Short mmCIF file of C-alpha atoms and ligand atoms in Angstrom, two decimals:
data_model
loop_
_atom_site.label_atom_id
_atom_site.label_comp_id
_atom_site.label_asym_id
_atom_site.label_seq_id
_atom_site.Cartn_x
_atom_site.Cartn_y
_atom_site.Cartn_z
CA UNK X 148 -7.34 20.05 -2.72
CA UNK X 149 -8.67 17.62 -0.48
CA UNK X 150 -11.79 19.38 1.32
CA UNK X 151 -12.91 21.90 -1.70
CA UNK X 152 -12.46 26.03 -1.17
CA UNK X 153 -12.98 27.62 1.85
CA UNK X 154 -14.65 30.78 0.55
CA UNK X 155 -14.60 34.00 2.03
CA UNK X 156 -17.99 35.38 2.10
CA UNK X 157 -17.17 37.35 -0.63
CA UNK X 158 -18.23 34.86 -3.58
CA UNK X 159 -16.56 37.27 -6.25
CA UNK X 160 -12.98 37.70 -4.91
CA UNK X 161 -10.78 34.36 -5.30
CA UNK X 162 -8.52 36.19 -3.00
CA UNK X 163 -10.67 34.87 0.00
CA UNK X 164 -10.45 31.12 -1.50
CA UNK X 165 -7.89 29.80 0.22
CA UNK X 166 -7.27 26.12 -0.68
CA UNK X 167 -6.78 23.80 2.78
CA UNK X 168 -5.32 21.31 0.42
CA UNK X 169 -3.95 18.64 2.68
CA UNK X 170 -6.74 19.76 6.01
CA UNK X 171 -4.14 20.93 8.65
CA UNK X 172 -1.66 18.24 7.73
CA UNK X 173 1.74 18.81 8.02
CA UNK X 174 3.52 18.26 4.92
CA UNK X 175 6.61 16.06 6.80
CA UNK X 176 3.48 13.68 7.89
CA UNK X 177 2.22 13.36 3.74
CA UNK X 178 6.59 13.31 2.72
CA UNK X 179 6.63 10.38 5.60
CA UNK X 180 3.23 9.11 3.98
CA UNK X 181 4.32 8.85 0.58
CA UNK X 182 7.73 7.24 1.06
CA UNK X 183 5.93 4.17 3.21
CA UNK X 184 4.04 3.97 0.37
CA UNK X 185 6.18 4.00 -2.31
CA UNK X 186 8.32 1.09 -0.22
CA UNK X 187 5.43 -0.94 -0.27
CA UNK X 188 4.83 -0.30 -3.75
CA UNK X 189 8.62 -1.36 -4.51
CA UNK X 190 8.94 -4.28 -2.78
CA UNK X 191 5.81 -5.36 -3.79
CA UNK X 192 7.08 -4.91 -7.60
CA UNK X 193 10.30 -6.72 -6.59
CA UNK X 194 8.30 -9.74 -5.66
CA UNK X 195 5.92 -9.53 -8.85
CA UNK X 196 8.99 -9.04 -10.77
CA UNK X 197 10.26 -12.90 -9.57
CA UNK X 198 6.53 -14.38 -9.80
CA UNK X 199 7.77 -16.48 -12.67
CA UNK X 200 10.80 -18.05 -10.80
CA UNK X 201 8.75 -18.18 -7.24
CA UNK X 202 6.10 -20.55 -9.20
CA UNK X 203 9.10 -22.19 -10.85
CA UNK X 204 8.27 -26.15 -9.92
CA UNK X 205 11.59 -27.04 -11.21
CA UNK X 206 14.01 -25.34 -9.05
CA UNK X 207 14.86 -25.48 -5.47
CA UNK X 208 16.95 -22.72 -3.91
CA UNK X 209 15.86 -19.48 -5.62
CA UNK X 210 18.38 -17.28 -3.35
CA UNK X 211 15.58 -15.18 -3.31
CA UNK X 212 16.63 -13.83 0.26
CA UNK X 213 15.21 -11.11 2.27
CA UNK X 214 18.45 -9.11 1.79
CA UNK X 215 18.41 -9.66 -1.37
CA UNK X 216 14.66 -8.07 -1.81
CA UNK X 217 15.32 -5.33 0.23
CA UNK X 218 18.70 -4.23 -1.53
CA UNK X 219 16.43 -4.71 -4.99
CA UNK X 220 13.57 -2.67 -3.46
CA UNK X 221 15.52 0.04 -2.39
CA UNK X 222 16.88 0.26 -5.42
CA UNK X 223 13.66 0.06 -7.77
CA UNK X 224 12.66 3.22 -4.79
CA UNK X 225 15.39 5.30 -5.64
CA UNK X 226 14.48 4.51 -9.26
CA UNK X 227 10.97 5.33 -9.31
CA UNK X 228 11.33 8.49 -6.77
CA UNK X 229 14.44 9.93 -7.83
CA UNK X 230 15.75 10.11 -4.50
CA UNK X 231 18.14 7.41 -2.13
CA UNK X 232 17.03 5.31 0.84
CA UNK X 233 17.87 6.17 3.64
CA UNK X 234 18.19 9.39 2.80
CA UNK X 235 20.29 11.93 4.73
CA UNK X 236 17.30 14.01 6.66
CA UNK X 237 15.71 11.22 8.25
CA UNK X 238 14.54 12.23 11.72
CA UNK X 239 14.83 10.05 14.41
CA UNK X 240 11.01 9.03 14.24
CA UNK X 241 11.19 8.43 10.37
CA UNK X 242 14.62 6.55 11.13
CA UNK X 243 12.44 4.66 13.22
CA UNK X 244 9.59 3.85 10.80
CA UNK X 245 11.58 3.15 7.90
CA UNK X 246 14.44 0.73 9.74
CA UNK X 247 11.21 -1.10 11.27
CA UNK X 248 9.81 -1.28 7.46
CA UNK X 249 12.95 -2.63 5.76
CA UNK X 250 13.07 -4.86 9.01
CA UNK X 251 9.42 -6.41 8.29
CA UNK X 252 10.41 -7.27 4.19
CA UNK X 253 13.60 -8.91 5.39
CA UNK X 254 11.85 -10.70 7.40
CA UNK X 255 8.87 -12.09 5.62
CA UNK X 256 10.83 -13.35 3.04
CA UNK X 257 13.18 -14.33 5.20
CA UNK X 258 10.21 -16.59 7.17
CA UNK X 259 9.05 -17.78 3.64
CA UNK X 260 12.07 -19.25 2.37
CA UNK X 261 10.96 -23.01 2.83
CA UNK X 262 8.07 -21.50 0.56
CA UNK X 263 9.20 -19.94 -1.91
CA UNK X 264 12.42 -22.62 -2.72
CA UNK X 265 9.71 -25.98 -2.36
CA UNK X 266 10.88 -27.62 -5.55
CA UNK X 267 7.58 -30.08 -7.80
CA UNK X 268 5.45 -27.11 -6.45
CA UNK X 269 4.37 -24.41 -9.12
CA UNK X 270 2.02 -21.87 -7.55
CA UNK X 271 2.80 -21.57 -4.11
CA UNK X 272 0.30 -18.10 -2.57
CA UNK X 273 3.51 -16.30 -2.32
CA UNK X 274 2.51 -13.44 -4.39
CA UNK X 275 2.54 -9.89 -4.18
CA UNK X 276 -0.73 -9.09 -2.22
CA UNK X 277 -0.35 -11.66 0.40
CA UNK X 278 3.99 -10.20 0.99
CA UNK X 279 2.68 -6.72 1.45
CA UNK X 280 0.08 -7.73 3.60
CA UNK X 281 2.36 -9.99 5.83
CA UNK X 282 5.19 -6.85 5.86
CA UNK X 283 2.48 -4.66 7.12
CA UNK X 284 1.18 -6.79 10.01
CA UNK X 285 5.15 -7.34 10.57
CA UNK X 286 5.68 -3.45 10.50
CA UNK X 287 2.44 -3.00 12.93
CA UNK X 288 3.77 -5.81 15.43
CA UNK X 289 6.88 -3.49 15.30
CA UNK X 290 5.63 0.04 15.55
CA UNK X 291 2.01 0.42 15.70
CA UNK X 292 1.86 2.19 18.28
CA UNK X 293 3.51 4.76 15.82
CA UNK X 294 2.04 4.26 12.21
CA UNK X 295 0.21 1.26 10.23
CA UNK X 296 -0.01 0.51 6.98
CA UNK X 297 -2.63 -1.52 5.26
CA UNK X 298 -3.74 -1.90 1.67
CA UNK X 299 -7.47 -2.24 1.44
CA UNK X 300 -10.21 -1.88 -1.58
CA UNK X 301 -13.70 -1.29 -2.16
CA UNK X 302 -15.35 -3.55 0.44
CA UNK X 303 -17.25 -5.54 -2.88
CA UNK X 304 -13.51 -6.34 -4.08
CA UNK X 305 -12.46 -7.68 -0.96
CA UNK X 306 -10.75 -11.27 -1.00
CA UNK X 307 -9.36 -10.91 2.73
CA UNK X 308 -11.57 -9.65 5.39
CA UNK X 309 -8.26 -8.19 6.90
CA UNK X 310 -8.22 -6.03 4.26
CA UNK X 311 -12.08 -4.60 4.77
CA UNK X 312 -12.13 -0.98 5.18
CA UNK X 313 -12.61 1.06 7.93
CA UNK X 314 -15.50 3.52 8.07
CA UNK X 315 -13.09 6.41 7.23
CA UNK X 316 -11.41 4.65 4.59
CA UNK X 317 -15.29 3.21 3.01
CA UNK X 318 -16.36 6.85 2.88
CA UNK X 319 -13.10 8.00 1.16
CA UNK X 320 -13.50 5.26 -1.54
CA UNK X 321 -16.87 6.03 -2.14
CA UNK X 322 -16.68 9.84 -2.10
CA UNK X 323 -13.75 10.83 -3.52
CA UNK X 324 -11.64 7.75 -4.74
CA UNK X 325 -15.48 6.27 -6.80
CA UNK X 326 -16.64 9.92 -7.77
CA UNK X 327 -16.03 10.75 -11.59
CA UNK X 328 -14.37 14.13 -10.90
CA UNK X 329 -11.61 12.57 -8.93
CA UNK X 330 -8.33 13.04 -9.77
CA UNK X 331 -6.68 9.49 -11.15
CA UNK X 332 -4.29 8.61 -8.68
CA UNK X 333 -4.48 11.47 -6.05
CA UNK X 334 -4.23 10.42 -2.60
CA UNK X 335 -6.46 12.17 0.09
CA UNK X 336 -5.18 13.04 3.60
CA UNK X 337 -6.78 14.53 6.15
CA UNK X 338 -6.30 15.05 9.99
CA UNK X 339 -8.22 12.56 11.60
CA UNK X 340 -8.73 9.74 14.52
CA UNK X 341 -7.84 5.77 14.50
CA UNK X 342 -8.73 3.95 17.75
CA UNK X 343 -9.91 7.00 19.72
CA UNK X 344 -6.51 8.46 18.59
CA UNK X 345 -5.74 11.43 16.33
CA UNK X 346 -4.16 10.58 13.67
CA UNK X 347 -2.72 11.75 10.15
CA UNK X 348 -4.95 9.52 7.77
CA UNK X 349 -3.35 9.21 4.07
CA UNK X 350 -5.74 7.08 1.66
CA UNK X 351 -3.67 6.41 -1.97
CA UNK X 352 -5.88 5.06 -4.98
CA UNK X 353 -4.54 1.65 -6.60
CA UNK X 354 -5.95 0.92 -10.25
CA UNK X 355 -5.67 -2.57 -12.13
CA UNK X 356 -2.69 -2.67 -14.64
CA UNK X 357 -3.42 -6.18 -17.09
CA UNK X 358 -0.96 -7.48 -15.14
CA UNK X 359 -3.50 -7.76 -12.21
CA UNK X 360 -6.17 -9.25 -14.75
CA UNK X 361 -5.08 -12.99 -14.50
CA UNK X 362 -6.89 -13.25 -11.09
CA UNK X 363 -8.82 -10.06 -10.50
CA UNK X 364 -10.28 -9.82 -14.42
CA UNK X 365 -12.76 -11.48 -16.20
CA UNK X 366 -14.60 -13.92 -16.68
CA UNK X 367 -16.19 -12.75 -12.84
CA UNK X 368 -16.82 -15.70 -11.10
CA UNK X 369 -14.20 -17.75 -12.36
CA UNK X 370 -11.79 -19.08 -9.90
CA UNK X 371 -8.12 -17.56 -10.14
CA UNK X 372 -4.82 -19.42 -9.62
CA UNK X 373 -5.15 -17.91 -6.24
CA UNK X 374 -8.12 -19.94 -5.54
CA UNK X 375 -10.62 -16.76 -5.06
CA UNK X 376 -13.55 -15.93 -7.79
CA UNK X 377 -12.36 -13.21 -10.13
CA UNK X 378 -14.01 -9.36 -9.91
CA UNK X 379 -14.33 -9.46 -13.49
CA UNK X 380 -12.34 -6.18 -13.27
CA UNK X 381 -10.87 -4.24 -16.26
CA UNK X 382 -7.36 -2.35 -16.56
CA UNK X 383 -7.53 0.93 -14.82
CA UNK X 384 -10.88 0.14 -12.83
CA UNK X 385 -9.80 1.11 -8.66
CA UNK X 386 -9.01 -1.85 -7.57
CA UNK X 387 -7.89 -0.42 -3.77
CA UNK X 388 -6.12 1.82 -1.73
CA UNK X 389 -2.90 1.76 0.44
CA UNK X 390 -3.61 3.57 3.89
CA UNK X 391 -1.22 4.93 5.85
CA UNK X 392 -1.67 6.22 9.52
CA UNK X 393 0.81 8.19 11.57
CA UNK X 394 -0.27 8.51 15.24
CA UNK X 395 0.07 12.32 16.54
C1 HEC T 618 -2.01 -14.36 -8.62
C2 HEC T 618 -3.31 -13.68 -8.49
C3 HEC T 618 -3.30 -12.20 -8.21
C4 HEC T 618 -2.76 -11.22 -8.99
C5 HEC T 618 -1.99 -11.34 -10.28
C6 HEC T 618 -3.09 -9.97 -8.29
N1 HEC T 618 -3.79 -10.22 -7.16
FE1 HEC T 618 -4.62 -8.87 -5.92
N2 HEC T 618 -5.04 -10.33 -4.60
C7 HEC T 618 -4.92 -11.67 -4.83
C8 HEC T 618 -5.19 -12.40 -3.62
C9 HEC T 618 -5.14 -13.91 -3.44
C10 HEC T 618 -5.49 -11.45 -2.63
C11 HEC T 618 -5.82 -11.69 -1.17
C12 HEC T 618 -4.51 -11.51 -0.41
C13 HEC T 618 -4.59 -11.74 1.07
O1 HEC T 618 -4.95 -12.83 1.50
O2 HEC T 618 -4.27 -10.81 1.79
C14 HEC T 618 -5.38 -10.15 -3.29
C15 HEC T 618 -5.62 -8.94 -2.66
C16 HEC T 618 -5.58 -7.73 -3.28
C17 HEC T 618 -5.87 -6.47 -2.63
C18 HEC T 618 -6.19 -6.28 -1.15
C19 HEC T 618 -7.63 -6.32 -0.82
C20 HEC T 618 -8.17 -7.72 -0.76
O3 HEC T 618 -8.96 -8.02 -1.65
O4 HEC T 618 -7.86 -8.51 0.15
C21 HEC T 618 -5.74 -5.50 -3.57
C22 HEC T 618 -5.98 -4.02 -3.41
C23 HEC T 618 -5.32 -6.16 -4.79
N3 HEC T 618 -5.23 -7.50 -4.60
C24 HEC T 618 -5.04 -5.49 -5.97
C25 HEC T 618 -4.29 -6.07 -6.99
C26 HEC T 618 -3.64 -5.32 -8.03
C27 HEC T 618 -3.74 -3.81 -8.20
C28 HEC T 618 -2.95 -6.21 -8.79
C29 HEC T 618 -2.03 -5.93 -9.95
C30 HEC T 618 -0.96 -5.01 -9.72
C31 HEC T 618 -3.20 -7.54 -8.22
N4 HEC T 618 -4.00 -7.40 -7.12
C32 HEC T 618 -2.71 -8.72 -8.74
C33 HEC T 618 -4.56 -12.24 -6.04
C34 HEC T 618 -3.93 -11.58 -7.06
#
């Protein structure tokens, strides 16, 4: 329940409490929501999953291709959400996004290759934050006149200013997603504008795992192997939000 009850004047009869859980959006815009997310979220894992042999000084050609990342990410999706990609009731508009999405991973690593396989060079900036930020400025080049997708964070955690938030995003990271009463994990959607435009807003909370410690942990201050001074964040602090807009 995104926007509390909407109470009848009637205080005593719940009957007149009638939850507008998700505003007036349309549950195919939060199913179309969640599965750009949860994309991200894989092929961002995929890439985290191959840190070790991306940083690997010693060897050349990883054959770490973009077909081969999207093949694995599809894969770790179907894992994680029980269900295939593509899957079978795709309209042509979610056809759309998601070709354009698997399109935008393939290429970015595709793009990176001379990166990623430069032997004598260890840490290289092609980790999993900077990918999912270059597939979602790929994806908005492609479609954004449709949907966008950016990951973002509380605007003190910011490393990239790309990544600030917007004022709608700010105020749903500091009133719901930075409240104590909210919900771990639980996105918020709500019908709303981007650019003068209406738009189906979906804002999903991102905490630190210890993985995420090594640059964005303590000691604060200290610089990271990413170059940037760490938050001096601890495991399951927020540490952002993945925002997804569909244009109406
Ligand atoms: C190797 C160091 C490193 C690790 C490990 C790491 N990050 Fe980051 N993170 C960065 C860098 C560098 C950026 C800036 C990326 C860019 O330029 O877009 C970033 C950006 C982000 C952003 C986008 C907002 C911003 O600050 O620009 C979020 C959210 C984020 N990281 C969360 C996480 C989470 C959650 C984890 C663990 C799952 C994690 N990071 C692991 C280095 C790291």
């Amino acid at each position: 329940m995104q926007r509390g009850l909407k109470c009848g004047v009637l205080l005593a009869m719940a009957a007149f409490c009638a939850p507008i859980a998700y505003g007036a959006a349309n549950q195919d815009d939060v199913a179309t929501g969640e599965r750009l997310a949860a994309l991200v979220r894989a092929s961002r894992s995929v890439i985290s999953s191959y840190q070790g042999l991306i940083n690997d000084a010693s060897i050349g050609d990883k054959h770490l291709t973009g077909g081969r990342v999207v093949e694995e990410s599809l894969a770790l999706y179907s894992k994680n959400n029980k269900q295939s990609l593509p899957d079978q009731t795709f309209t042509p508009a979610e056809q759309q996004l998601f070709d354009a999405q698997i399109a935008a991973i393939r290429e970015v690593v595709d793009e990176n290759q001379e990166v990623i396989n430069a032997k004598g060079v260890g840490f290289k900036g092609f980790i999993p934050a900077i990918f999912a930020r270059l597939v979602n400025e790929r994806l908005e080049k492609k479609v954004g006149e449709t949907a966008k997708i950016k990951v973002t964070a509380p605007e003190d955690l910011v490393r990239n200013r790309k990544a600030l938030p917007d004022d709608w995003e700010r105020q749903v990271i500091e009133s719901k997603f930075q409240s104590a009463d909210w919900p771990k994990g639980k996105p918020f959607v709500e019908e709303s504008e981007m650019d003068g435009r209406r738009a189906f807003r979906m804002l999903i909370p991102e905490y630190y795992s210890p993985s995420c410690l090594t640059c964005h942990g303590q000691p604060k201050g200290e610089i990271d192997i990413s170059g940037y001074p760490k938050e001096g964040a601890a495991e399951g602090d927020l540490g952002g939000a993945i925002s997804i807009t569909l244009f109406q």
